[in-house]
JSON list of C-alpha atoms in Angstrom, two decimals:
[
{"chain": "A", "resi": 872, "resn": "MET", "atom": "CA", "xyz": [123.98, -0.82, -51.68]},
{"chain": "A", "resi": 873, "resn": "LYS", "atom": "CA", "xyz": [125.37, -4.38, -52.05]},
{"chain": "A", "resi": 874, "resn": "LYS", "atom": "CA", "xyz": [121.83, -5.88, -51.90]},
{"chain": "A", "resi": 875, "resn": "TRP", "atom": "CA", "xyz": [120.65, -3.64, -54.38]},
{"chain": "A", "resi": 876, "resn": "VAL", "atom": "CA", "xyz": [123.50, -4.62, -56.99]},
{"chain": "A", "resi": 877, "resn": "TRP", "atom": "CA", "xyz": [122.91, -8.06, -56.17]},
{"chain": "A", "resi": 878, "resn": "LEU", "atom": "CA", "xyz": [119.03, -7.81, -56.50]},
{"chain": "A", "resi": 879, "resn": "THR", "atom": "CA", "xyz": [119.43, -5.90, -59.71]},
{"chain": "A", "resi": 880, "resn": "GLY", "atom": "CA", "xyz": [121.86, -8.37, -61.18]},
{"chain": "A", "resi": 881, "resn": "GLY", "atom": "CA", "xyz": [119.77, -11.24, -60.34]},
{"chain": "A", "resi": 882, "resn": "LEU", "atom": "CA", "xyz": [116.81, -9.74, -61.85]},
{"chain": "A", "resi": 883, "resn": "LEU", "atom": "CA", "xyz": [118.70, -9.11, -65.00]},
{"chain": "A", "resi": 884, "resn": "VAL", "atom": "CA", "xyz": [119.99, -12.57, -65.12]},
{"chain": "A", "resi": 885, "resn": "CYS", "atom": "CA", "xyz": [116.60, -14.01, -64.68]},
{"chain": "A", "resi": 886, "resn": "ALA", "atom": "CA", "xyz": [115.09, -11.61, -67.25]},
{"chain": "A", "resi": 887, "resn": "GLY", "atom": "CA", "xyz": [117.79, -12.66, -69.67]},
{"chain": "A", "resi": 888, "resn": "PHE", "atom": "CA", "xyz": [117.10, -16.36, -69.07]},
{"chain": "A", "resi": 889, "resn": "VAL", "atom": "CA", "xyz": [113.31, -15.92, -69.72]},
{"chain": "A", "resi": 890, "resn": "ILE", "atom": "CA", "xyz": [114.00, -13.90, -72.94]},
{"chain": "A", "resi": 891, "resn": "GLY", "atom": "CA", "xyz": [116.51, -16.49, -74.07]},
{"chain": "A", "resi": 892, "resn": "ILE", "atom": "CA", "xyz": [113.93, -19.39, -73.50]},
{"chain": "A", "resi": 893, "resn": "VAL", "atom": "CA", "xyz": [111.28, -17.41, -75.44]},
{"chain": "A", "resi": 894, "resn": "PHE", "atom": "CA", "xyz": [113.48, -16.67, -78.31]},
{"chain": "A", "resi": 895, "resn": "TRP", "atom": "CA", "xyz": [114.59, -20.11, -78.48]},
{"chain": "A", "resi": 896, "resn": "LYS", "atom": "CA", "xyz": [111.13, -21.38, -78.46]},
{"chain": "A", "resi": 897, "resn": "PHE", "atom": "CA", "xyz": [110.07, -18.80, -81.17]},
{"chain": "A", "resi": 898, "resn": "GLN", "atom": "CA", "xyz": [113.01, -19.84, -83.30]},
{"chain": "A", "resi": 899, "resn": "LYS", "atom": "CA", "xyz": [112.18, -23.41, -82.90]},
{"chain": "A", "resi": 900, "resn": "GLU", "atom": "CA", "xyz": [108.67, -22.82, -84.15]},
{"chain": "A", "resi": 901, "resn": "VAL", "atom": "CA", "xyz": [109.38, -20.33, -86.81]},
{"chain": "A", "resi": 902, "resn": "LYS", "atom": "CA", "xyz": [112.26, -22.20, -88.55]},
{"chain": "A", "resi": 903, "resn": "LYS", "atom": "CA", "xyz": [110.56, -25.53, -88.91]},
{"chain": "A", "resi": 904, "resn": "ASP", "atom": "CA", "xyz": [113.66, -27.57, -90.01]},
{"chain": "A", "resi": 905, "resn": "ASP", "atom": "CA", "xyz": [111.73, -30.79, -90.06]},
{"chain": "A", "resi": 906, "resn": "PRO", "atom": "CA", "xyz": [110.91, -31.56, -93.59]},
{"chain": "A", "resi": 907, "resn": "GLU", "atom": "CA", "xyz": [107.71, -33.04, -92.44]},
{"chain": "A", "resi": 908, "resn": "TYR", "atom": "CA", "xyz": [106.51, -29.49, -92.04]},
{"chain": "A", "resi": 909, "resn": "ILE", "atom": "CA", "xyz": [106.52, -28.82, -95.58]},
{"chain": "A", "resi": 910, "resn": "VAL", "atom": "CA", "xyz": [104.72, -32.27, -96.41]},
{"chain": "A", "resi": 911, "resn": "GLN", "atom": "CA", "xyz": [101.99, -31.44, -93.81]},
{"chain": "A", "resi": 912, "resn": "PHE", "atom": "CA", "xyz": [101.74, -27.95, -95.08]},
{"chain": "A", "resi": 913, "resn": "MET", "atom": "CA", "xyz": [101.18, -29.43, -98.60]},
{"chain": "A", "resi": 914, "resn": "LYS", "atom": "CA", "xyz": [98.67, -31.74, -97.60]},
{"chain": "A", "resi": 915, "resn": "GLU", "atom": "CA", "xyz": [96.62, -29.06, -95.60]},
{"chain": "A", "resi": 916, "resn": "ASN", "atom": "CA", "xyz": [96.88, -26.72, -98.72]},
{"chain": "A", "resi": 917, "resn": "LYS", "atom": "CA", "xyz": [96.30, -29.34, -101.49]},
{"chain": "A", "resi": 918, "resn": "GLY", "atom": "CA", "xyz": [92.96, -27.88, -102.58]},
{"chain": "A", "resi": 919, "resn": "ASN", "atom": "CA", "xyz": [94.21, -24.18, -102.13]},
{"chain": "A", "resi": 920, "resn": "LYS", "atom": "CA", "xyz": [94.98, -22.87, -105.79]},
{"chain": "A", "resi": 921, "resn": "ASN", "atom": "CA", "xyz": [96.51, -19.81, -103.98]},
{"chain": "A", "resi": 922, "resn": "VAL", "atom": "CA", "xyz": [99.27, -21.87, -102.68]},
{"chain": "A", "resi": 923, "resn": "SER", "atom": "CA", "xyz": [101.92, -23.03, -105.16]},
{"chain": "A", "resi": 924, "resn": "VAL", "atom": "CA", "xyz": [104.96, -25.28, -104.28]},
{"chain": "A", "resi": 925, "resn": "ALA", "atom": "CA", "xyz": [107.80, -26.59, -106.43]},
{"chain": "A", "resi": 926, "resn": "ILE", "atom": "CA", "xyz": [110.81, -28.38, -104.98]},
{"chain": "A", "resi": 927, "resn": "GLN", "atom": "CA", "xyz": [113.70, -29.30, -107.29]},
{"chain": "A", "resi": 928, "resn": "TYR", "atom": "CA", "xyz": [117.01, -30.86, -106.50]},
{"chain": "A", "resi": 929, "resn": "ASN", "atom": "CA", "xyz": [119.80, -31.00, -109.03]},
{"chain": "A", "resi": 930, "resn": "ARG", "atom": "CA", "xyz": [117.65, -29.99, -111.86]},
{"chain": "A", "resi": 931, "resn": "GLN", "atom": "CA", "xyz": [115.05, -32.75, -111.11]},
{"chain": "A", "resi": 932, "resn": "SER", "atom": "CA", "xyz": [111.49, -31.97, -110.09]},
{"chain": "A", "resi": 933, "resn": "TRP", "atom": "CA", "xyz": [110.70, -33.78, -107.03]},
{"chain": "A", "resi": 934, "resn": "VAL", "atom": "CA", "xyz": [107.41, -31.94, -105.99]},
{"chain": "A", "resi": 935, "resn": "GLU", "atom": "CA", "xyz": [105.02, -29.75, -107.93]},
{"chain": "A", "resi": 936, "resn": "GLN", "atom": "CA", "xyz": [101.58, -28.63, -106.69]},
{"chain": "A", "resi": 937, "resn": "HIS", "atom": "CA", "xyz": [99.58, -25.93, -108.54]},
{"chain": "A", "resi": 938, "resn": "THR", "atom": "CA", "xyz": [102.81, -24.69, -110.41]},
{"chain": "A", "resi": 939, "resn": "LYS", "atom": "CA", "xyz": [100.77, -23.91, -113.62]},
{"chain": "A", "resi": 940, "resn": "GLU", "atom": "CA", "xyz": [98.10, -21.75, -111.66]},
{"chain": "A", "resi": 941, "resn": "PRO", "atom": "CA", "xyz": [98.56, -17.95, -112.42]},
{"chain": "A", "resi": 942, "resn": "LEU", "atom": "CA", "xyz": [98.95, -16.24, -109.13]},
{"chain": "A", "resi": 943, "resn": "PRO", "atom": "CA", "xyz": [98.85, -12.37, -108.43]},
{"chain": "A", "resi": 944, "resn": "LEU", "atom": "CA", "xyz": [102.16, -10.84, -107.79]},
{"chain": "A", "resi": 945, "resn": "ALA", "atom": "CA", "xyz": [100.64, -8.88, -104.92]},
{"chain": "A", "resi": 946, "resn": "SER", "atom": "CA", "xyz": [103.27, -7.62, -102.59]},
{"chain": "A", "resi": 947, "resn": "THR", "atom": "CA", "xyz": [106.09, -8.92, -104.66]},
{"chain": "A", "resi": 948, "resn": "VAL", "atom": "CA", "xyz": [106.17, -5.61, -106.81]},
{"chain": "A", "resi": 949, "resn": "LYS", "atom": "CA", "xyz": [106.70, -3.64, -103.73]},
{"chain": "A", "resi": 950, "resn": "ILE", "atom": "CA", "xyz": [109.98, -5.30, -103.31]},
{"chain": "A", "resi": 951, "resn": "ILE", "atom": "CA", "xyz": [111.26, -4.12, -106.79]},
{"chain": "A", "resi": 952, "resn": "VAL", "atom": "CA", "xyz": [109.99, -0.54, -105.71]},
{"chain": "A", "resi": 953, "resn": "ALA", "atom": "CA", "xyz": [111.85, -0.63, -102.58]},
{"chain": "A", "resi": 954, "resn": "ILE", "atom": "CA", "xyz": [115.07, -1.75, -104.22]},
{"chain": "A", "resi": 955, "resn": "ALA", "atom": "CA", "xyz": [114.60, 0.93, -106.90]},
{"chain": "A", "resi": 956, "resn": "TYR", "atom": "CA", "xyz": [114.02, 3.46, -104.21]},
{"chain": "A", "resi": 957, "resn": "ALA", "atom": "CA", "xyz": [116.99, 2.41, -102.21]},
{"chain": "A", "resi": 958, "resn": "GLN", "atom": "CA", "xyz": [119.27, 2.45, -105.13]},
{"chain": "A", "resi": 959, "resn": "GLN", "atom": "CA", "xyz": [118.19, 5.85, -106.20]},
{"chain": "A", "resi": 960, "resn": "ALA", "atom": "CA", "xyz": [118.54, 7.28, -102.79]},
{"chain": "A", "resi": 961, "resn": "ALA", "atom": "CA", "xyz": [122.06, 5.77, -102.26]},
{"chain": "A", "resi": 962, "resn": "ASP", "atom": "CA", "xyz": [123.05, 7.34, -105.76]},
{"chain": "A", "resi": 963, "resn": "GLY", "atom": "CA", "xyz": [121.66, 10.76, -104.45]},
{"chain": "A", "resi": 964, "resn": "HIS", "atom": "CA", "xyz": [119.00, 10.90, -107.35]},
{"chain": "A", "resi": 965, "resn": "ILE", "atom": "CA", "xyz": [116.26, 11.37, -104.52]},
{"chain": "A", "resi": 966, "resn": "ASN", "atom": "CA", "xyz": [116.27, 12.69, -101.18]},
{"chain": "A", "resi": 967, "resn": "PRO", "atom": "CA", "xyz": [114.92, 10.05, -98.82]},
{"chain": "A", "resi": 968, "resn": "GLN", "atom": "CA", "xyz": [114.04, 12.84, -96.06]},
{"chain": "A", "resi": 969, "resn": "GLN", "atom": "CA", "xyz": [111.85, 14.84, -98.59]},
{"chain": "A", "resi": 970, "resn": "GLN", "atom": "CA", "xyz": [108.25, 14.36, -98.00]},
{"chain": "A", "resi": 971, "resn": "VAL", "atom": "CA", "xyz": [105.80, 13.62, -100.87]},
{"chain": "A", "resi": 972, "resn": "ARG", "atom": "CA", "xyz": [102.35, 15.15, -101.07]},
{"chain": "A", "resi": 973, "resn": "LEU", "atom": "CA", "xyz": [99.49, 12.83, -101.06]},
{"chain": "A", "resi": 974, "resn": "ARG", "atom": "CA", "xyz": [97.81, 14.59, -104.14]},
{"chain": "A", "resi": 975, "resn": "GLU", "atom": "CA", "xyz": [101.23, 13.74, -106.16]},
{"chain": "A", "resi": 976, "resn": "LEU", "atom": "CA", "xyz": [100.91, 10.04, -104.95]},
{"chain": "A", "resi": 977, "resn": "GLU", "atom": "CA", "xyz": [97.25, 9.83, -106.18]},
{"chain": "A", "resi": 978, "resn": "THR", "atom": "CA", "xyz": [98.38, 10.43, -109.57]},
{"chain": "A", "resi": 979, "resn": "PHE", "atom": "CA", "xyz": [99.67, 6.94, -109.63]},
{"chain": "A", "resi": 980, "resn": "TYR", "atom": "CA", "xyz": [96.31, 5.38, -108.29]},
{"chain": "A", "resi": 981, "resn": "ILE", "atom": "CA", "xyz": [94.60, 2.74, -110.52]},
{"chain": "A", "resi": 982, "resn": "PRO", "atom": "CA", "xyz": [91.04, 2.11, -109.55]},
{"chain": "A", "resi": 983, "resn": "LYS", "atom": "CA", "xyz": [90.01, -1.46, -109.37]},
{"chain": "A", "resi": 984, "resn": "GLN", "atom": "CA", "xyz": [87.52, -1.25, -112.30]},
{"chain": "A", "resi": 985, "resn": "MET", "atom": "CA", "xyz": [90.41, -0.35, -114.50]},
{"chain": "A", "resi": 986, "resn": "VAL", "atom": "CA", "xyz": [92.45, -3.21, -113.38]},
{"chain": "A", "resi": 987, "resn": "ALA", "atom": "CA", "xyz": [89.56, -5.69, -113.92]},
{"chain": "A", "resi": 988, "resn": "HIS", "atom": "CA", "xyz": [89.40, -4.11, -117.60]},
{"chain": "A", "resi": 989, "resn": "MET", "atom": "CA", "xyz": [93.17, -4.47, -118.10]},
{"chain": "A", "resi": 990, "resn": "LYS", "atom": "CA", "xyz": [92.76, -7.95, -117.09]},
{"chain": "A", "resi": 991, "resn": "ARG", "atom": "CA", "xyz": [90.16, -8.81, -119.61]},
{"chain": "A", "resi": 992, "resn": "GLY", "atom": "CA", "xyz": [91.52, -7.01, -122.51]}
]
């Protein structure tokens, strides 16, 4: 019984150690605290009109790259919808457990041809 407890404890400590190292390496890669990461990213995407960067400090513009290029909001709109949904659910206006029929959702679908026409007009 003692061997089993020591073996299990040892395995848990080793697993925790390995998970800790993996997490630390992942955080190190994701955070990119080094300002050179931003400089490198800007250099790599200098010609990419889909990447826009603006860095300001104390109301002074330090860096601007493609800031005048219009970019689609894409998933940004989803954040607004999610906030509105959460507020309405919290206020009790809607039931988050209620299922919505797909046919009901399809009434809000805008075909791509219509979107293209709206952009032109």
